[in-house]
Short mmCIF file of C-alpha atoms and ligand atoms in Angstrom, two decimals:
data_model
loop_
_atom_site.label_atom_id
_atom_site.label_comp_id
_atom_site.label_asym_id
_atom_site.label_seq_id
_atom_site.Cartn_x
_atom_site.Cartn_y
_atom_site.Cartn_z
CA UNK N 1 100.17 101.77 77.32
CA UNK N 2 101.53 98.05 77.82
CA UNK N 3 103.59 97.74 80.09
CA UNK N 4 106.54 95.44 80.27
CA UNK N 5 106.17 92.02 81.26
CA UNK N 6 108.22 90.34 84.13
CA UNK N 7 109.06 93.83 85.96
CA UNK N 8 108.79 94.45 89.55
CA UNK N 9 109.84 97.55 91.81
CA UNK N 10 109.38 97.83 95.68
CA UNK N 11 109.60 100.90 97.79
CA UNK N 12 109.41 101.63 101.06
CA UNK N 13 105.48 103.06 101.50
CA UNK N 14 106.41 104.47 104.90
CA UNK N 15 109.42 105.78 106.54
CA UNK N 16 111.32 103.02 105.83
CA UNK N 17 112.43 99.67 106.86
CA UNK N 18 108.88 97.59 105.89
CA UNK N 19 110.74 95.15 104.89
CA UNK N 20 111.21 95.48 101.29
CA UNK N 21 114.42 93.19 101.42
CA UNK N 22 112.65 90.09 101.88
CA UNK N 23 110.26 90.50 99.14
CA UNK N 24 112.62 90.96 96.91
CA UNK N 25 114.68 88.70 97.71
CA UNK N 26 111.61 86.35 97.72
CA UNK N 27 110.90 87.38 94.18
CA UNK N 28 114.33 86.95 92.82
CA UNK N 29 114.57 83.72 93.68
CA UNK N 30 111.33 82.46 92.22
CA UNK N 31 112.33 83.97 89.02
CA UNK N 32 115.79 82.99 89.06
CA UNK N 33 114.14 79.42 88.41
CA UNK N 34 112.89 80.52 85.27
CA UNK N 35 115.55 82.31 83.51
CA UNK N 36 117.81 85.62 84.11
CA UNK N 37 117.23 87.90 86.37
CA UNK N 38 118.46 91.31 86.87
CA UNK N 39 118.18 93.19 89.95
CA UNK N 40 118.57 97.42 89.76
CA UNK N 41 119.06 99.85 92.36
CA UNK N 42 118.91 103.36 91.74
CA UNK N 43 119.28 105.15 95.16
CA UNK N 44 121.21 105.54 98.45
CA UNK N 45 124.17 103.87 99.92
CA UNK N 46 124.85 102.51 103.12
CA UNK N 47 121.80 103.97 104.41
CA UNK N 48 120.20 101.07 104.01
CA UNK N 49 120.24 97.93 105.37
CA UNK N 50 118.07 94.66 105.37
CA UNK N 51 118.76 90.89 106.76
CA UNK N 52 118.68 88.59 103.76
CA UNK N 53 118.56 84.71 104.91
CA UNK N 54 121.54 82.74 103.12
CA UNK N 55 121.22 79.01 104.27
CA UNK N 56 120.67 78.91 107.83
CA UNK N 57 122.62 82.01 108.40
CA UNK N 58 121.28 85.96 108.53
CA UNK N 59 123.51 88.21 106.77
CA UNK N 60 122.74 91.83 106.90
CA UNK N 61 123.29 93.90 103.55
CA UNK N 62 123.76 97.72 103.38
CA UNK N 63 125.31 98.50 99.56
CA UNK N 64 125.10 94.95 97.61
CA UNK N 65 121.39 93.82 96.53
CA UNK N 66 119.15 91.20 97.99
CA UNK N 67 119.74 88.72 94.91
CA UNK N 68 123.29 88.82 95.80
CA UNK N 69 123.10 85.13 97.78
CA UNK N 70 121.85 83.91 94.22
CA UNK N 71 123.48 81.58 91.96
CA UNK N 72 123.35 83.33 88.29
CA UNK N 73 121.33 86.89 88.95
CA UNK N 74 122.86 89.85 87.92
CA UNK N 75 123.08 92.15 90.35
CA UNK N 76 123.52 96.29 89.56
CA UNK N 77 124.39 98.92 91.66
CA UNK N 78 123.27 102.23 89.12
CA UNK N 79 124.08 105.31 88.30
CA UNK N 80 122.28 107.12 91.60
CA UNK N 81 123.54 105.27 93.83
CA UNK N 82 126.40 106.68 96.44
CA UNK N 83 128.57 104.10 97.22
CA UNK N 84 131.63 103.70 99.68
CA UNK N 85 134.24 101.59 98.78
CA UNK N 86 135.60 100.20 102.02
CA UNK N 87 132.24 99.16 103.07
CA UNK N 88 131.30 97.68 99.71
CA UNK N 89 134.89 95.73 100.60
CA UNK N 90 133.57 94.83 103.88
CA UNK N 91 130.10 93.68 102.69
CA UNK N 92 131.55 91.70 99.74
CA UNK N 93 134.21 89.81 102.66
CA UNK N 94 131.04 88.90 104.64
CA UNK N 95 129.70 87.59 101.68
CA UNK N 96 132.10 85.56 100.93
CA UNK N 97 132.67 84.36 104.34
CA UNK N 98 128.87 83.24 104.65
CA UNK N 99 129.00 81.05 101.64
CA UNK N 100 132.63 79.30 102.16
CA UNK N 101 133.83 81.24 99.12
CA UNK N 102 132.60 82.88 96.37
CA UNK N 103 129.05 85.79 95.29
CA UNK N 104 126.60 83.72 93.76
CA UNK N 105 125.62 86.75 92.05
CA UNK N 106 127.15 88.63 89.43
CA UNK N 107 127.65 92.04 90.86
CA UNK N 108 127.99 94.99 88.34
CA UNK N 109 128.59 98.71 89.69
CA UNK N 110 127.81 101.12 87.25
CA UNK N 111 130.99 103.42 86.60
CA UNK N 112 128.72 106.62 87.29
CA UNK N 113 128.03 105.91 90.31
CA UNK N 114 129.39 108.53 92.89
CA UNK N 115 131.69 107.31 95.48
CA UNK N 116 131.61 108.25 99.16
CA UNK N 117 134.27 108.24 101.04
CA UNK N 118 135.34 108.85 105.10
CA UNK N 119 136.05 112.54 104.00
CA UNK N 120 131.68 112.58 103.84
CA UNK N 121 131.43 110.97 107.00
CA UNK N 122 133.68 113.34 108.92
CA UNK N 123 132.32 116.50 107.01
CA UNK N 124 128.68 115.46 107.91
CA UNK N 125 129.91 115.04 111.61
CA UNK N 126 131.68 118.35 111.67
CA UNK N 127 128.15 119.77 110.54
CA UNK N 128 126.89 118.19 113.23
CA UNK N 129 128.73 119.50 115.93
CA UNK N 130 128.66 123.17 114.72
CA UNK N 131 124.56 123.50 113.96
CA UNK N 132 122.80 123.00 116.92
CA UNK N 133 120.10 120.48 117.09
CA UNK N 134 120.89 116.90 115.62
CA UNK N 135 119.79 116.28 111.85
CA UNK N 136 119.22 112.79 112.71
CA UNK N 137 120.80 111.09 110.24
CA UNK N 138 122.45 107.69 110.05
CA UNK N 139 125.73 109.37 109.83
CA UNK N 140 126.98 107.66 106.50
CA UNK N 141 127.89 110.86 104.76
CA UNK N 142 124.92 110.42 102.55
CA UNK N 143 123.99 113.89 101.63
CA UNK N 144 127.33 115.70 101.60
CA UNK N 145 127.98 113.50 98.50
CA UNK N 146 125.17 113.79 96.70
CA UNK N 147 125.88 117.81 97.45
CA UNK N 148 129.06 116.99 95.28
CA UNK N 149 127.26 116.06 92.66
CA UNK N 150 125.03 119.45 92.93
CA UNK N 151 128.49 121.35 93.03
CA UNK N 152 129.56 119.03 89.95
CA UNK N 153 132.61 117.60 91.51
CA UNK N 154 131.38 113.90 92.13
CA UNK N 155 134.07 111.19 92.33
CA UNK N 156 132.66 108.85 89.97
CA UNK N 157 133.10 104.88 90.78
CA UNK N 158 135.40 105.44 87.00
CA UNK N 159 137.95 107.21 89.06
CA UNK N 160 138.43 104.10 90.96
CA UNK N 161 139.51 102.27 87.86
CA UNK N 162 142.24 103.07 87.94
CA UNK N 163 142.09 105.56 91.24
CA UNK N 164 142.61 108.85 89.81
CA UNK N 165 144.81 110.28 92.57
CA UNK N 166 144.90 113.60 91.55
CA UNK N 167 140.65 113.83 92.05
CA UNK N 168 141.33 112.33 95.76
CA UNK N 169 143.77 114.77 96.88
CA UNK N 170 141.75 117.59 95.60
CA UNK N 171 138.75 116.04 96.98
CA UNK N 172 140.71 115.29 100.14
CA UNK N 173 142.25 119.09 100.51
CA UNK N 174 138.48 120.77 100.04
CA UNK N 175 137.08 118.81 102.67
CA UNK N 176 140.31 119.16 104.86
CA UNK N 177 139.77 123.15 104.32
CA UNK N 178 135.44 122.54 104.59
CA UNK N 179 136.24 121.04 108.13
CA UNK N 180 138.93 123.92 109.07
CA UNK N 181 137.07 126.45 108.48
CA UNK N 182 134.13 125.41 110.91
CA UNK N 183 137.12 124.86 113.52
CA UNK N 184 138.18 120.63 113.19
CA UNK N 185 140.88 118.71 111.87
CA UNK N 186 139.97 116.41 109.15
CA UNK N 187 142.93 114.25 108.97
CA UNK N 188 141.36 113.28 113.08
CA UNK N 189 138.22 112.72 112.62
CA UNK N 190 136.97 109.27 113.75
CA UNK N 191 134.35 108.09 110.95
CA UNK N 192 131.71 104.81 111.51
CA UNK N 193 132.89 102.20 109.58
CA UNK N 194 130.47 99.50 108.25
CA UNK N 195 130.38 97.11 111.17
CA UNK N 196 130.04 100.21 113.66
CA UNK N 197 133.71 100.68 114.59
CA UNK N 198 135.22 103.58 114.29
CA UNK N 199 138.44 104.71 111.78
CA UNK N 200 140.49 107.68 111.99
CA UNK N 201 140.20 109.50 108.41
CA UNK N 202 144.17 109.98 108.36
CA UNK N 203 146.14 112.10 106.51
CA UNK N 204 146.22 112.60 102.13
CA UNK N 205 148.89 110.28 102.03
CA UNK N 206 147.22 107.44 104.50
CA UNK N 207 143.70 108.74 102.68
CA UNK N 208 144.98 108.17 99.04
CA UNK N 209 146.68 104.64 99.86
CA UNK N 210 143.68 103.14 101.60
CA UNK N 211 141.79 104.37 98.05
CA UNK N 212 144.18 102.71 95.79
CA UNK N 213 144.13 99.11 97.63
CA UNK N 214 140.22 99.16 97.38
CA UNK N 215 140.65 100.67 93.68
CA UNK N 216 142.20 97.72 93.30
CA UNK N 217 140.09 94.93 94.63
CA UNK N 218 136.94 96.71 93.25
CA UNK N 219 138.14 97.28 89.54
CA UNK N 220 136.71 94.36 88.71
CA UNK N 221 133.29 95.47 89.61
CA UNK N 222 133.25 98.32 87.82
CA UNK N 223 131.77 99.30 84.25
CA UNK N 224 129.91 100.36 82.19
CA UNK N 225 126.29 99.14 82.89
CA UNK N 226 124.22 101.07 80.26
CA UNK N 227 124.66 98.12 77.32
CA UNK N 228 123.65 95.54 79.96
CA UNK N 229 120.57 97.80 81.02
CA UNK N 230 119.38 98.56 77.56
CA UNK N 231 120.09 94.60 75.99
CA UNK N 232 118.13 93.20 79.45
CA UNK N 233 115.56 95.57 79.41
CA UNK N 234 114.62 94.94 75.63
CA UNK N 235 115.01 91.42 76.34
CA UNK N 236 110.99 90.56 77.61
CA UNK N 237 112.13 86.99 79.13
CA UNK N 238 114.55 88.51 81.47
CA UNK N 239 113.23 89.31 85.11
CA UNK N 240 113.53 93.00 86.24
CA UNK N 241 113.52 93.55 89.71
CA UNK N 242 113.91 97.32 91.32
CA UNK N 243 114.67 97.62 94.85
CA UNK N 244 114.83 100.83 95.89
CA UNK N 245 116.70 101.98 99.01
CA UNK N 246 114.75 103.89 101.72
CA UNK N 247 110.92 105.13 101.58
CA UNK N 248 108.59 107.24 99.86
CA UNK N 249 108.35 109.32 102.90
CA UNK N 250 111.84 110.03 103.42
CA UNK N 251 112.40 110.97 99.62
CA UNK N 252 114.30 114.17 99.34
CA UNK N 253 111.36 116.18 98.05
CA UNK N 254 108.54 113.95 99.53
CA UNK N 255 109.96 113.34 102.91
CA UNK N 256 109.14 115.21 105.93
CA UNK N 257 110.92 118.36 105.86
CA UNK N 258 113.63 118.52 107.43
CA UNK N 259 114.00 115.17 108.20
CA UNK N 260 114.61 113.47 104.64
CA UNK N 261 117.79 111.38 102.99
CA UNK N 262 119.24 113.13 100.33
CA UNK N 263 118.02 111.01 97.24
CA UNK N 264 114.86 110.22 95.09
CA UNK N 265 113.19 107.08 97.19
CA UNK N 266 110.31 106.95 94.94
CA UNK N 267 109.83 105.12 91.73
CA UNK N 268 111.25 108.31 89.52
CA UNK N 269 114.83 107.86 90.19
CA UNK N 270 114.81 104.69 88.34
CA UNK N 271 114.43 106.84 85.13
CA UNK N 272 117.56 109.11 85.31
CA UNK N 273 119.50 106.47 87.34
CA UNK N 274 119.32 104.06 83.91
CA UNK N 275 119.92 107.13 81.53
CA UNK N 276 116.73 106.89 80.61
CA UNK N 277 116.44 103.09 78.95
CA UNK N 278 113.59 102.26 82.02
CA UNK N 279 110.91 104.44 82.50
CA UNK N 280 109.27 103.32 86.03
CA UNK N 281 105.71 103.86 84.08
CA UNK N 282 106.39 100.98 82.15
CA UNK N 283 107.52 98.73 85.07
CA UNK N 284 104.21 96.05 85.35
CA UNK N 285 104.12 95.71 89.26
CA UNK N 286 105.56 98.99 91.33
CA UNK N 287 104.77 97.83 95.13
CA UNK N 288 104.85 100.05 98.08
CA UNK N 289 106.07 97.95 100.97
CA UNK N 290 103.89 99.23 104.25
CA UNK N 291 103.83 97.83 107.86
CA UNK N 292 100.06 96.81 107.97
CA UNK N 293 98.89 97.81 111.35
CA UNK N 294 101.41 100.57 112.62
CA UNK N 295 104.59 102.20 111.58
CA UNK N 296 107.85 102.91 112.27
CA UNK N 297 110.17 106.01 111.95
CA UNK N 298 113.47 106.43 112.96
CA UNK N 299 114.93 110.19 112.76
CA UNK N 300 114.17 112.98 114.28
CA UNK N 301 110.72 113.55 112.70
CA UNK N 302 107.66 113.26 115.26
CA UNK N 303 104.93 111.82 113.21
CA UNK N 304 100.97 113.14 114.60
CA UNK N 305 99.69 109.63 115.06
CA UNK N 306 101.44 108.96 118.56
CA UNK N 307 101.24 105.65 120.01
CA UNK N 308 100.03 104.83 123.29
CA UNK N 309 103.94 104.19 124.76
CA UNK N 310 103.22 100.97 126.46
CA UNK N 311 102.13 99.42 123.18
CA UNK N 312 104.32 101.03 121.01
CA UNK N 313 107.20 99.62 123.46
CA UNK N 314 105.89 96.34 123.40
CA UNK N 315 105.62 96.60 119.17
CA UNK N 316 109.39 97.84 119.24
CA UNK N 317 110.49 94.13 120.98
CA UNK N 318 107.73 91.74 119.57
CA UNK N 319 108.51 93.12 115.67
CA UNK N 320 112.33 93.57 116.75
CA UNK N 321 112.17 97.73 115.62
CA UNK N 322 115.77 98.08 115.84
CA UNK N 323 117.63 100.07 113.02
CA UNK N 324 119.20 97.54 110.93
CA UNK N 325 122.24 100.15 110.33
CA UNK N 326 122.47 102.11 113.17
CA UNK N 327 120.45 100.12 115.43
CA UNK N 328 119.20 103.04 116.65
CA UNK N 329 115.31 102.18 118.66
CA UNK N 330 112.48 103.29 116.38
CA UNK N 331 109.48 105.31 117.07
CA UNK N 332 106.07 103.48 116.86
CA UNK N 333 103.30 105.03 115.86
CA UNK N 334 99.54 104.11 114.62
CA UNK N 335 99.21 104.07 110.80
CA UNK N 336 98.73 107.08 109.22
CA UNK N 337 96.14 106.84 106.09
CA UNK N 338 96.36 110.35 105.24
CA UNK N 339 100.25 110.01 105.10
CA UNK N 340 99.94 106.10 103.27
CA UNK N 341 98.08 107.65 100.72
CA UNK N 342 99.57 110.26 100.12
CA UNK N 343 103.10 108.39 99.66
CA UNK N 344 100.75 105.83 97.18
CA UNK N 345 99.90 108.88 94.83
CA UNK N 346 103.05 110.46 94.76
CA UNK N 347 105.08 106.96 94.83
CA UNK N 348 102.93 105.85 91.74
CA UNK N 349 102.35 102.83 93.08
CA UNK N 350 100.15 100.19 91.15
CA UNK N 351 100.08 97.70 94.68
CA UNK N 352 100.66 97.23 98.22
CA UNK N 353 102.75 94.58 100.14
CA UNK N 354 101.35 94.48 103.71
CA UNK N 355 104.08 93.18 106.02
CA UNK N 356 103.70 92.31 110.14
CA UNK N 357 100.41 91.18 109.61
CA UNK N 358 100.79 89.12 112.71
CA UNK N 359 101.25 92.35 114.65
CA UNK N 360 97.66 92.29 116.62
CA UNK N 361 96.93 91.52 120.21
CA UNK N 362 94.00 89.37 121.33
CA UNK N 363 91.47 92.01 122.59
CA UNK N 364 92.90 95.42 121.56
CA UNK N 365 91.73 96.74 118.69
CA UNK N 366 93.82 98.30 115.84
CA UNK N 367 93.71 102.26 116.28
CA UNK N 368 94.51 103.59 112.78
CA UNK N 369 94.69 107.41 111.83
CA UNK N 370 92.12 107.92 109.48
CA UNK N 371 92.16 112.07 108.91
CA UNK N 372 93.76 114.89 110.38
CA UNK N 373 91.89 117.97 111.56
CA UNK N 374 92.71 121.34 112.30
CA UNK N 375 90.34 123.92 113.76
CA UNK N 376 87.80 121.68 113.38
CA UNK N 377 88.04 121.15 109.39
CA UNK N 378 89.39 118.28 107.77
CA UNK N 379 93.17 118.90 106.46
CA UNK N 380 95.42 116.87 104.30
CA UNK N 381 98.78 115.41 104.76
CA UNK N 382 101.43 117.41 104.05
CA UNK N 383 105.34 116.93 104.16
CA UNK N 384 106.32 119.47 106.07
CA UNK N 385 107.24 118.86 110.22
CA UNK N 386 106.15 122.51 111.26
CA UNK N 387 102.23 121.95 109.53
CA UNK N 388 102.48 118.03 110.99
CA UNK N 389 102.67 119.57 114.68
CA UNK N 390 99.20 121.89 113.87
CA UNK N 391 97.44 118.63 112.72
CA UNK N 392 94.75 116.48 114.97
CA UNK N 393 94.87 112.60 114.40
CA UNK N 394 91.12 111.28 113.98
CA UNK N 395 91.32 107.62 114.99
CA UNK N 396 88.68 104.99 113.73
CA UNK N 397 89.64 101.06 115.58
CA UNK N 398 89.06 98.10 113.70
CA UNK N 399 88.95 94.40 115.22
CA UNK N 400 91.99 92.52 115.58
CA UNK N 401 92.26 89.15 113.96
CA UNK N 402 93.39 85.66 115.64
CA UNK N 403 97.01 84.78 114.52
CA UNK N 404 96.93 81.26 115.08
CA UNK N 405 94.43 81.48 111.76
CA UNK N 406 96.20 84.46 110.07
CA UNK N 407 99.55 81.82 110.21
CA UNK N 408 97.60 78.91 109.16
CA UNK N 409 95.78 80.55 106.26
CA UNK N 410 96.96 80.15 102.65
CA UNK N 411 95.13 82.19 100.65
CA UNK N 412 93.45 85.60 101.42
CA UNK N 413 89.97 83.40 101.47
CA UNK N 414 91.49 81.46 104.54
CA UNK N 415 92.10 84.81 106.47
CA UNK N 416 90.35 85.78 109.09
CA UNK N 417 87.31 87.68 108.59
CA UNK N 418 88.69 90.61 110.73
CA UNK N 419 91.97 90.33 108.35
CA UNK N 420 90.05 90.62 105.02
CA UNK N 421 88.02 93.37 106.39
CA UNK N 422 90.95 95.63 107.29
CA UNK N 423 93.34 94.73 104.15
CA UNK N 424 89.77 95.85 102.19
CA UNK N 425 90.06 98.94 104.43
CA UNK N 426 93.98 99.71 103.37
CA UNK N 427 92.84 99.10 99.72
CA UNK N 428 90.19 101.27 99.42
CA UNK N 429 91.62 104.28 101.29
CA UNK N 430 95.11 103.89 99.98
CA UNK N 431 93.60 103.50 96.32
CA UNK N 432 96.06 100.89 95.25
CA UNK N 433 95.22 96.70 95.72
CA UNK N 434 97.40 94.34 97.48
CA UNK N 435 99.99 91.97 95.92
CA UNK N 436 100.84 90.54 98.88
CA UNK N 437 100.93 90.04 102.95
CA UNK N 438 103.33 88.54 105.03
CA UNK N 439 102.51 86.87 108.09
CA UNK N 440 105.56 86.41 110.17
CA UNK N 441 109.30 86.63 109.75
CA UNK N 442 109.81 83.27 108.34
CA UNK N 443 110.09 83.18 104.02
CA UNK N 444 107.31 81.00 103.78
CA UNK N 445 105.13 83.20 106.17
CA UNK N 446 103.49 85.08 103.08
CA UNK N 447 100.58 84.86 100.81
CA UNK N 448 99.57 86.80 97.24
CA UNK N 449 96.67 88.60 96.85
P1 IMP I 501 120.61 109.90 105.82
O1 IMP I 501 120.03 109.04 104.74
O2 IMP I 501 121.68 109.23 106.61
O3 IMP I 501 121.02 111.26 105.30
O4 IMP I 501 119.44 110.20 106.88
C1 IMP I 501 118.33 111.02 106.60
C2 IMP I 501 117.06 110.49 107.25
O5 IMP I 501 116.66 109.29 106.61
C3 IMP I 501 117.19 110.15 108.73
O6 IMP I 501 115.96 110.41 109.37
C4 IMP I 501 117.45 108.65 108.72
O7 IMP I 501 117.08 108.05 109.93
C5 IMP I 501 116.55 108.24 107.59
N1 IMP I 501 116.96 106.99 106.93
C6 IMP I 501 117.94 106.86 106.00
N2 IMP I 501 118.01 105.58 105.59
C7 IMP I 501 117.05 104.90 106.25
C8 IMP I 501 116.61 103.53 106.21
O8 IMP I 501 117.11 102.69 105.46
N3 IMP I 501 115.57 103.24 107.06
C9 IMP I 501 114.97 104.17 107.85
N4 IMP I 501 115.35 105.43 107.90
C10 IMP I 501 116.38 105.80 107.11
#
């Protein structure tokens, strides 16, 4: 089957933040030089987060896409998406602030797309404190509402426009009476904003009225998206790009149980998210986006491939492995090709993006997980923390390369020989070719395969 042309996707081929972000935004850009472009997500909320360059300034994103700094791209936040207004609000004022003015982007939220509000925050905090043992989550209110939309009483980003106040204060009263009845007051609970501070949910009343004044500054945001979906996707010489939120191995059926978001992180969600109009299968390139010679977690999941602490300490400052929404430290551990695969088969990826290629030290080889055993046989991956703790990492090293020539190269040819060996190595036991590498943080520090 053909598949159509001018389509890209990246996910996350790990446990998240590889980087996907950049490449995107990389690929947006290029595009947007040719014609329209159109960039989808499909999953999460503010969850996620990536830096996205705008002039000489960083801006971190959580909600809005990485074409947003863009002059004439479309940017759509979809159907699967769980989105909170005030820090959409907050996101769109930073925006605005880091460009004197305006969104070079056209941003477009679809009207089905479920709306999360403090009430999620404070419910998923109240959770907290009565279960013992910490969930490690970022604290967003992610899953309680996608649990709405299991119990079929989503607010939809339509009852923002106009703010259907009735919805609210029912919404409001069940998750004042969820939070009772496991002992706290709702109407006090202190609830991470966007920029880390902290906001007292308030009463209906004070609820409802901060609702209606971001009802009212987001209206205009809000539609209908499926027309635009359908008309771009039929249209072959507009650009699709996908970028997903999260990573393969945090997916809410492919993650590590119990340690997973509460959405689909793989390519699949893309299909129900658009009603159907995109099927991922037909998307031309669907990259996985994996850190090339380690990876990071950040959770409460304890991968098997530990890291020798001194290293994975000195990866953590050198590659800056600092959540980019909770800035929480993350684990470092050696990659894991039983796990990499695994996430390629089930991901459906066609490539691989290797990022932090520039991660090596002179002298120390690259340890890399290359099997697990238990009693003495071979066993696969599997996503499930209790089996992870039976398995035994088997380690093969390979030679680390010099990254004065890794930066100076230009083409995989130029790489070093070590390089080439050991992106041959991903490719072959990952099953999937590269599309790319990046070499460093800068934009121009990349090169296609
Ligand atoms: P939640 O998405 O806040 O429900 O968190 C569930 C799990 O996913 C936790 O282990 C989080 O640390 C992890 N997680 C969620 N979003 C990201 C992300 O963007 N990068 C890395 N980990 C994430």
């Amino acid at each position: 089957m053909p598949t159509r042309p001018r389509s890209f996707a990246f996910c996350g081929g790990a446990y998240g933040d590889e980087g996907k972000g950049r490449l995107v935004d990389q690929y947006v850009s290029d595009y947007a030089k040719q014609g329209r472009v159109v960039v989808y997500r499909d999953n999460g909320g503010s969850n996620a987060g990536h830096t996205v360059a705008f002039d000489n300034t960083k801006v971190a994103l959580h909600q809005l896409l990485s074409g947003t700094f863009i002059e004439g791209v479309t940017t759509i936040l979809g159907k699967g998406m769980v989105l909170h207004p005030g820090d959409l609000l907050e996101e769109i004022a930073t925006v605005k602030a880091a460009t004197g003015g305006g969104i070079p982007a056209k941003i477009l939220i679809d009207e089905m797309a479920v709306v999360l509000l403090d009430t999620h925050r404070a419910y998923e905090a109240v959770l907290q404190d009565f279960r013992t043992g910490n969930r490690g989550t970022t604290g967003r209110g992610i899953s309680p509402a996608y649990v709405d939309v299991l119990l079929r009483h989503p607010i939809r980003m339509r009852d923002f426009k106009p703010l259907n106040k009735k919805k609210l204060s029912e919404h409001y009263r069940l998750y004042q009476a969820l939070c009772a009845g496991l002992g706290q007051e709702l109407e006090e609970k202190e609830v991470p904003t966007l920029s880390g501070s902290k906001q007292k949910v308030g009463n209906e009343t004070a609820f409802i009225k901060r609702a209606q004044a971001q009802a009212a500054e987001l209206e205009q945001f809000i539609s209908g998206v499926f027309d635009v979906v359908q008309d771009a996707w039929g249209d072959e010489k507009t650009t699709f790009v996908f970028e997903k939120g999260q990573a393969v191995g945090l997916d809410v059926r492919w993650g590590v149980y119990p340690d997973f978001t509460a959405s689909e992180t793989t390519f699949s969600g893309i299909f129900s998210s658009t009603e159907g109009v995109v099927n991922p299968r037909d998307i031309e390139v669907r990259a996985g986006v994996i850190k090339a010679t380690y990876m990071s977690s950040v959770g409460i999941r304890q991968l098997p491939s530990v890291m020798d602490k001194k290293l994975a300490d000195k990866i953590r400052e050198d590659a800056n492995e600092y959540g980019a929404t909770t800035k929480r430290p993350r684990d470092i551990v050696y990659f894991d090709v039983p796990a990499s695969a695994f996430f390629a088969r089930v991901g459906d990826l066609t490539h691989l993006v290797a990022t932090h290629m520039d991660i090596v030290y002179p002298n120390m080889p690259i340890k890399v997980c290359v099997a697990y055993l238990h009693n003495g046989k071979t066993v696969p991956y599997r996503p499930d923390q209790a089996y992870l703790h039976t398995v035994t990492p088997v380690y093969q090293e390979f030679a680390p390369w010099d990254v004065a020539q890794l930066k100076a190269a230009k083409t995989r040819a130029d790489l070093p020989k070590e390089a080439q060996r050991y992106l041959e190595f991903l490719e072959k036991s990952l099953g999937v070719p590269m599309l790319a590498i990046t070499t460093g943080p800068k934009r121009e520090e990349g090169i296609e395969c």
